[in-house]
Short mmCIF file of C-alpha atoms in Angstrom, two decimals:
data_model
loop_
_atom_site.label_atom_id
_atom_site.label_comp_id
_atom_site.label_asym_id
_atom_site.label_seq_id
_atom_site.Cartn_x
_atom_site.Cartn_y
_atom_site.Cartn_z
CA GLU A 1 -36.17 -4.32 -16.46
CA VAL A 2 -38.67 -3.97 -13.63
CA GLN A 3 -37.53 -1.50 -10.99
CA VAL A 4 -39.11 0.34 -8.06
CA VAL A 5 -37.37 3.15 -6.19
CA GLU A 6 -38.68 4.55 -2.90
CA SER A 7 -38.13 8.07 -1.62
CA GLY A 8 -39.54 10.53 0.88
CA GLY A 9 -38.35 9.10 4.16
CA GLY A 10 -36.86 11.19 6.92
CA LEU A 11 -37.10 12.33 10.53
CA ILE A 12 -40.53 13.45 11.65
CA GLN A 13 -42.03 14.29 15.05
CA PRO A 14 -44.82 12.19 16.57
CA GLY A 15 -48.18 13.33 15.25
CA GLY A 16 -46.67 14.56 12.01
CA SER A 17 -47.28 13.56 8.40
CA LEU A 18 -45.06 12.25 5.62
CA ARG A 19 -45.64 11.06 2.06
CA LEU A 20 -43.56 8.26 0.60
CA SER A 21 -43.16 7.76 -3.14
CA CYS A 22 -42.32 4.68 -5.18
CA ALA A 23 -41.25 5.42 -8.74
CA ALA A 24 -41.73 2.46 -11.07
CA SER A 25 -40.10 1.54 -14.38
CA GLY A 26 -40.42 -1.47 -16.66
CA PHE A 27 -44.10 -1.98 -15.84
CA THR A 28 -47.35 -0.07 -15.29
CA VAL A 29 -48.26 0.63 -11.66
CA SER A 30 -51.98 0.96 -12.41
CA SER A 31 -52.06 -2.53 -13.98
CA SER A 32 -50.34 -4.16 -11.02
CA TYR A 33 -51.02 -5.10 -7.41
CA MET A 34 -48.72 -2.86 -5.36
CA ASN A 35 -47.78 -2.99 -1.70
CA TRP A 36 -46.00 -1.18 1.07
CA VAL A 37 -44.09 -3.32 3.57
CA ARG A 38 -42.13 -2.04 6.56
CA GLN A 39 -39.38 -3.30 8.80
CA ALA A 40 -38.77 -1.79 12.22
CA PRO A 41 -35.14 -1.75 13.40
CA GLY A 42 -34.01 -5.29 14.19
CA LYS A 43 -37.46 -6.72 13.44
CA GLY A 44 -39.11 -8.75 10.70
CA LEU A 45 -41.13 -7.71 7.68
CA GLU A 46 -44.64 -6.32 8.27
CA TRP A 47 -47.18 -5.85 5.51
CA VAL A 48 -48.67 -2.33 5.60
CA SER A 49 -50.94 -1.71 2.61
CA LEU A 50 -52.07 -3.00 -0.79
CA ILE A 51 -53.72 -1.46 -3.84
CA TYR A 52 -55.28 -3.65 -6.51
CA ASN A 53 -55.20 -2.80 -10.21
CA SER A 54 -58.94 -2.09 -9.78
CA GLY A 55 -58.08 0.63 -7.25
CA SER A 56 -59.35 -1.24 -4.19
CA THR A 57 -57.20 -0.55 -1.15
CA TYR A 58 -56.40 -2.56 1.99
CA TYR A 59 -54.51 -1.81 5.20
CA ALA A 60 -52.99 -3.56 8.19
CA ASP A 61 -54.92 -2.87 11.37
CA SER A 62 -51.89 -1.06 12.81
CA VAL A 63 -52.16 1.73 10.21
CA LYS A 64 -55.83 1.72 9.26
CA GLY A 65 -57.32 5.20 9.41
CA ARG A 66 -53.89 6.88 9.50
CA PHE A 67 -52.19 5.76 6.25
CA THR A 68 -53.50 6.06 2.68
CA ILE A 69 -52.14 4.24 -0.36
CA SER A 70 -52.61 5.79 -3.79
CA ARG A 71 -51.08 5.95 -7.24
CA ASP A 72 -50.58 8.44 -10.07
CA SER A 73 -50.83 6.80 -13.50
CA SER A 74 -49.33 9.80 -15.28
CA LYS A 75 -46.18 9.50 -13.17
CA ASN A 76 -46.27 5.70 -12.86
CA THR A 77 -45.74 6.20 -9.13
CA LEU A 78 -47.14 4.66 -5.95
CA TYR A 79 -47.60 6.70 -2.77
CA LEU A 80 -48.12 6.17 0.93
CA GLN A 81 -49.54 9.14 2.83
CA MET A 82 -48.77 8.69 6.52
CA ASN A 83 -50.62 10.84 9.05
CA SER A 84 -50.69 10.89 12.86
CA LEU A 85 -47.31 9.21 12.92
CA ARG A 86 -46.25 7.35 16.06
CA VAL A 87 -42.85 6.33 17.40
CA GLU A 88 -43.73 2.73 16.56
CA ASP A 89 -44.07 3.64 12.86
CA THR A 90 -40.29 4.02 12.74
CA ALA A 91 -39.09 1.59 10.08
CA VAL A 92 -37.63 1.10 6.65
CA TYR A 93 -40.53 1.20 4.21
CA TYR A 94 -40.36 -0.96 1.10
CA CYS A 95 -42.42 -0.80 -2.06
CA ALA A 96 -43.17 -4.17 -3.64
CA ARG A 97 -44.86 -5.26 -6.86
CA GLU A 98 -46.76 -8.51 -6.93
CA SER A 99 -46.38 -11.12 -9.65
CA ASP A 100 -48.75 -11.19 -12.61
CA ASP A 101 -50.65 -14.08 -11.00
CA PHE A 102 -50.96 -11.94 -7.83
CA GLY A 103 -50.33 -12.67 -4.19
CA HIS A 104 -46.59 -12.91 -3.83
CA PHE A 105 -44.08 -10.07 -3.98
CA GLN A 106 -41.86 -10.45 -7.01
CA HIS A 107 -40.06 -7.12 -7.13
CA TRP A 108 -38.80 -5.11 -4.16
CA GLY A 109 -37.31 -1.67 -3.79
CA GLN A 110 -34.30 -0.78 -1.67
CA GLY A 111 -36.41 0.95 0.99
CA THR A 112 -36.64 4.39 2.58
CA LEU A 113 -36.14 5.03 6.30
CA VAL A 114 -38.81 6.80 8.33
CA THR A 115 -37.84 7.86 11.83
CA VAL A 116 -40.54 9.17 14.16
CA SER A 117 -38.98 10.85 17.14
CA SER A 118 -39.19 14.03 19.17
CA GLN B 1 -56.57 -16.51 11.28
CA LEU B 2 -53.87 -16.89 8.66
CA VAL B 3 -50.49 -17.19 10.38
CA LEU B 4 -47.07 -18.37 9.19
CA THR B 5 -44.65 -19.81 11.75
CA GLN B 6 -40.87 -19.97 11.28
CA SER B 7 -38.05 -20.97 13.60
CA PRO B 8 -36.05 -17.87 14.60
CA SER B 9 -32.68 -19.31 13.71
CA ALA B 10 -30.86 -22.06 11.86
CA SER B 11 -27.26 -22.88 11.12
CA ALA B 12 -25.30 -25.14 8.79
CA SER B 13 -21.75 -25.53 7.58
CA LEU B 14 -20.24 -24.10 4.44
CA GLY B 15 -20.89 -26.52 1.57
CA ALA B 16 -23.61 -28.42 3.43
CA SER B 17 -27.38 -28.31 2.91
CA VAL B 18 -30.08 -26.78 5.08
CA LYS B 19 -33.87 -27.05 5.16
CA LEU B 20 -35.88 -24.11 6.50
CA THR B 21 -39.50 -24.62 7.51
CA CYS B 22 -42.58 -22.41 7.28
CA THR B 23 -45.80 -23.75 8.83
CA LEU B 24 -49.25 -22.58 7.80
CA SER B 25 -51.92 -22.17 10.46
CA SER B 26 -54.76 -24.64 10.86
CA GLY B 27 -57.25 -24.61 8.00
CA HIS B 28 -54.78 -23.13 5.56
CA SER B 29 -52.67 -26.17 4.68
CA ASN B 30 -53.40 -25.89 0.95
CA TYR B 31 -52.12 -22.32 0.59
CA ALA B 32 -49.20 -21.40 -1.60
CA ILE B 33 -46.41 -19.30 -0.15
CA ALA B 34 -43.40 -17.36 -1.34
CA TRP B 35 -39.86 -17.35 0.05
CA HIS B 36 -37.82 -14.16 0.27
CA GLN B 37 -34.17 -13.64 1.23
CA GLN B 38 -32.82 -10.58 3.00
CA GLN B 39 -29.05 -10.30 3.22
CA PRO B 40 -27.57 -8.02 5.90
CA GLU B 41 -28.26 -4.34 5.30
CA LYS B 42 -30.13 -5.05 2.06
CA GLY B 43 -33.73 -5.08 0.89
CA PRO B 44 -35.61 -8.35 0.47
CA ARG B 45 -35.23 -10.46 -2.67
CA TYR B 46 -37.86 -12.81 -4.05
CA LEU B 47 -36.66 -16.42 -4.23
CA MET B 48 -39.63 -18.54 -5.25
CA LYS B 49 -43.33 -19.25 -5.13
CA LEU B 50 -44.10 -22.67 -3.62
CA ASN B 51 -47.42 -24.49 -4.06
CA SER B 52 -48.95 -27.07 -1.73
CA ASP B 53 -47.98 -29.88 -4.11
CA GLY B 54 -44.34 -28.83 -3.99
CA TYR B 55 -44.29 -27.24 -7.41
CA HIS B 56 -42.19 -24.09 -7.30
CA THR B 57 -41.21 -21.28 -9.66
CA LYS B 58 -38.09 -19.27 -8.92
CA GLY B 59 -37.28 -15.65 -9.46
CA ASP B 60 -34.87 -14.44 -12.10
CA GLY B 61 -31.26 -15.35 -11.39
CA ILE B 62 -31.95 -17.56 -8.38
CA PRO B 63 -29.36 -20.36 -8.37
CA ASP B 64 -30.30 -24.03 -8.76
CA ARG B 65 -29.00 -24.52 -5.19
CA PHE B 66 -32.31 -23.11 -3.98
CA SER B 67 -35.35 -25.36 -4.13
CA GLY B 68 -38.65 -25.87 -2.35
CA SER B 69 -40.92 -28.67 -1.23
CA SER B 70 -44.18 -29.11 0.69
CA SER B 71 -45.71 -31.57 3.11
CA GLY B 72 -49.15 -30.93 4.57
CA ALA B 73 -49.12 -27.49 6.17
CA GLU B 74 -45.33 -27.22 5.99
CA ARG B 75 -43.41 -25.45 3.28
CA TYR B 76 -39.67 -25.91 2.98
CA LEU B 77 -36.81 -23.95 1.52
CA ILE B 78 -33.82 -26.17 0.78
CA ILE B 79 -30.44 -24.61 0.15
CA SER B 80 -27.68 -26.96 -0.97
CA SER B 81 -23.93 -26.36 -1.27
CA LEU B 82 -24.18 -23.48 1.21
CA GLN B 83 -22.09 -20.44 0.47
CA SER B 84 -21.14 -17.56 2.72
CA GLU B 85 -23.49 -15.20 0.88
CA ASP B 86 -26.44 -17.43 1.84
CA GLU B 87 -26.11 -16.12 5.40
CA ALA B 88 -29.26 -14.03 5.59
CA ASP B 89 -32.78 -13.77 6.95
CA TYR B 90 -35.39 -15.84 5.15
CA TYR B 91 -39.08 -14.95 5.21
CA CYS B 92 -42.10 -16.87 4.02
CA GLN B 93 -45.13 -14.93 2.82
CA THR B 94 -48.68 -15.81 1.86
CA TRP B 95 -51.90 -14.11 0.90
CA VAL B 96 -55.67 -14.01 0.88
CA THR B 97 -57.98 -11.38 -0.57
CA GLY B 98 -56.94 -8.01 0.80
CA ILE B 99 -54.32 -9.33 3.21
CA ARG B 100 -50.65 -10.22 2.90
CA VAL B 101 -48.90 -12.14 5.68
CA PHE B 102 -45.25 -12.70 6.57
CA GLY B 103 -43.70 -15.27 8.82
CA GLY B 104 -41.40 -14.03 11.55
CA GLY B 105 -38.29 -14.93 9.58
CA THR B 106 -35.41 -17.38 10.09
CA LYS B 107 -31.87 -16.12 10.54
CA LEU B 108 -29.53 -18.52 8.78
CA THR B 109 -25.92 -18.67 9.94
CA VAL B 110 -23.34 -20.33 7.70
CA LEU B 111 -20.62 -21.85 9.89
#
């Protein structure tokens, strides 16, 4: 069974850093297209970042230069390093695996809450 | 620019049918999309991938009550025999190289 489980969220002050993890089972992270998606309180879904199976990475303009997506094949885990955090980064962050024919999100995690506040 | 447009809200009665719409921006009318459901206080769940010709493939365990269709730049999610647990937010999603895009979501109320 395909499963992804996020962790690492918490309360952090503006300007701080946090690393989110997404532990995968039932598939190989390095062979998949993997994404981070966030949802601010009471708002819709916002795509954040994508890593291809080739290792190419992509970011939404709102996080470019501050966030870094990566993966560890030995741990079958996806990461999101978030630096220079802002109040507007407060959201539930979801990890999502794309389908084998790529493009659409087929498997979602339950999310981890990041709160940026002083 | 690739944009998906959804109505903010919709409502229908228990046992009835409802058709939710997602509209692709100009120049992108042949794009496939996906539909996702988000029940209150839960993470999103993949419902289906929907092509421009109306062909759709559903996720594991998605009931037959959920179907999709297409017309031009519009993509539809049809839910028949509405049940209380169908009350949720519904998002359409599409993609190009290096970018993933969500619609603003439609909040469905089951009366």
